Tab-separated table of C-alpha atoms in Angstrom:
chain	number	residue	atom	x	y	z
K	1	MET	CA	-18.698	8.511	-10.198
K	2	PHE	CA	-15.233	7.591	-10.404
K	3	THR	CA	-13.552	6.988	-13.790
K	4	ASN	CA	-10.183	6.509	-15.066
K	5	ARG	CA	-8.871	9.683	-16.310
K	6	GLY	CA	-5.812	8.862	-18.056
K	7	ILE	CA	-3.940	10.091	-15.140
K	8	GLY	CA	-0.938	7.866	-14.703
K	9	ARG	CA	-2.151	5.310	-17.155
K	10	VAL	CA	0.734	3.201	-18.624
K	11	THR	CA	-1.199	1.828	-21.998
K	12	SER	CA	1.099	-1.342	-22.460
K	13	LEU	CA	-0.325	-2.538	-19.469
K	14	GLU	CA	-4.240	-1.991	-20.182
K	15	THR	CA	-5.041	-5.327	-21.973
K	16	LYS	CA	-2.672	-7.461	-19.868
K	17	GLN	CA	-4.590	-9.465	-17.428
K	18	LEU	CA	-4.069	-9.882	-13.844
K	19	SER	CA	-3.291	-12.543	-11.923
K	20	PHE	CA	-5.217	-14.049	-9.173
K	21	THR	CA	-2.525	-13.064	-6.653
K	22	ASP	CA	-2.086	-9.546	-8.515
K	23	HIS	CA	-6.016	-8.887	-8.692
K	24	VAL	CA	-5.732	-9.968	-4.443
K	25	ILE	CA	-2.674	-7.388	-4.073
K	26	ALA	CA	-4.172	-4.355	-6.027
K	27	THR	CA	-7.796	-4.821	-4.422
K	28	ASP	CA	-6.127	-4.871	-0.976
K	29	ILE	CA	-4.427	-1.242	-2.028
K	30	LEU	CA	-7.732	-0.329	-3.144
K	31	PHE	CA	-9.180	-0.881	0.644
K	32	GLU	CA	-6.228	0.586	2.248
K	33	THR	CA	-6.442	3.419	0.497
K	34	LYS	CA	-9.932	3.831	1.391
K	35	ALA	CA	-9.067	3.433	4.927
K	36	THR	CA	-6.521	6.157	4.509
K	37	ILE	CA	-9.229	8.544	2.720
K	38	LYS	CA	-11.388	8.114	5.912
K	39	ASP	CA	-8.779	8.356	8.447
K	40	LEU	CA	-7.362	11.668	6.764
K	41	ALA	CA	-10.783	13.130	6.926
K	42	THR	CA	-11.047	12.451	10.093
K	43	ALA	CA	-7.353	13.914	10.959
K	44	ILE	CA	-8.602	17.155	8.957
K	45	THR	CA	-12.252	17.705	11.208
K	46	GLU	CA	-9.935	17.206	14.514
K	47	SER	CA	-6.790	19.175	13.372
K	48	THR	CA	-6.342	22.817	15.209
K	49	SER	CA	-3.360	24.153	13.438
K	50	GLU	CA	-3.693	25.205	10.067
K	51	GLU	CA	-0.618	24.216	9.038
K	52	ILE	CA	-1.610	20.849	9.837
K	53	HIS	CA	-5.002	21.202	8.425
K	54	THR	CA	-3.502	22.231	5.174
K	55	PHE	CA	-0.520	19.311	5.243
K	56	LEU	CA	-3.540	17.167	5.626
K	57	THR	CA	-5.839	18.465	3.021
K	58	LYS	CA	-2.836	18.000	0.310
K	59	GLU	CA	-2.508	14.460	1.472
K	60	LEU	CA	-6.243	13.751	1.543
K	61	ARG	CA	-6.453	14.952	-2.289
K	62	SER	CA	-3.483	12.648	-2.921
K	63	ALA	CA	-5.212	9.710	-1.564
K	64	ILE	CA	-8.308	10.486	-3.375
K	65	GLU	CA	-6.105	10.349	-6.367
K	66	GLN	CA	-4.374	7.337	-5.796
K	67	HIS	CA	-7.730	5.407	-5.194
K	68	GLU	CA	-9.241	6.831	-8.488
K	69	LYS	CA	-6.053	5.320	-10.121
K	70	ILE	CA	-6.236	2.009	-8.347
K	71	TYR	CA	-10.221	1.910	-8.945
K	72	GLY	CA	-9.536	2.632	-12.940
K	73	PHE	CA	-6.776	0.206	-13.093
K	74	LEU	CA	-8.828	-2.662	-11.887
K	75	GLN	CA	-11.927	-1.651	-13.757
K	76	ASP	CA	-10.030	-1.320	-17.047
K	77	ARG	CA	-9.130	-5.133	-16.396
K	78	GLY	CA	-12.937	-6.059	-15.644
K	79	ARG	CA	-11.992	-6.766	-11.994
K	80	TYR	CA	-13.901	-4.369	-10.549
K	81	ASP	CA	-17.201	-2.450	-10.701
K	82	ALA	CA	-18.772	-0.565	-8.245
K	83	TYR	CA	-21.642	0.714	-10.577
K	84	ASN	CA	-22.822	-3.174	-11.533
K	85	LEU	CA	-23.588	-4.431	-8.244
K	86	PRO	CA	-25.011	-8.179	-9.220
K	87	GLN	CA	-22.214	-8.711	-11.596
K	88	GLN	CA	-19.690	-7.325	-9.043
K	89	LEU	CA	-21.382	-9.673	-6.461
K	90	GLN	CA	-21.233	-12.559	-8.892
K	91	LYS	CA	-17.775	-11.996	-9.292
K	92	ASP	CA	-16.751	-11.764	-5.689
K	93	ILE	CA	-18.482	-15.477	-5.467
K	94	GLU	CA	-16.416	-16.895	-8.384
K	95	TYR	CA	-13.099	-15.685	-6.796
K	96	ALA	CA	-14.585	-16.852	-3.256
K	97	ASP	CA	-15.035	-20.152	-4.840
K	98	TYR	CA	-11.807	-20.025	-6.681
K	99	ILE	CA	-10.087	-19.680	-3.311
K	100	LEU	CA	-11.547	-22.704	-1.655
K	101	ARG	CA	-10.807	-24.678	-4.508
K	102	HIS	CA	-7.507	-23.726	-4.586
């Protein structure tokens, strides 16, 4: 389970609510880092050079750390909880409804 372990946290932002736009941007970044993780993992399995393999492994670790930070950022603000599916689905429905109304 991913948790925000305080890596790179800025306490003054902990209670700040996200605007809808900021939520969309942060969620997009979260999904992009997930795609990057998948791409790096694939590249690692296909690399034949030890130097490239080492480089990609470091990049993969960095991408995982970034994903964890972004997930923690969203979770701390009550915007994303992958471990409570019914609640997350309800939030997603509310966000979709908001978009359709505006």
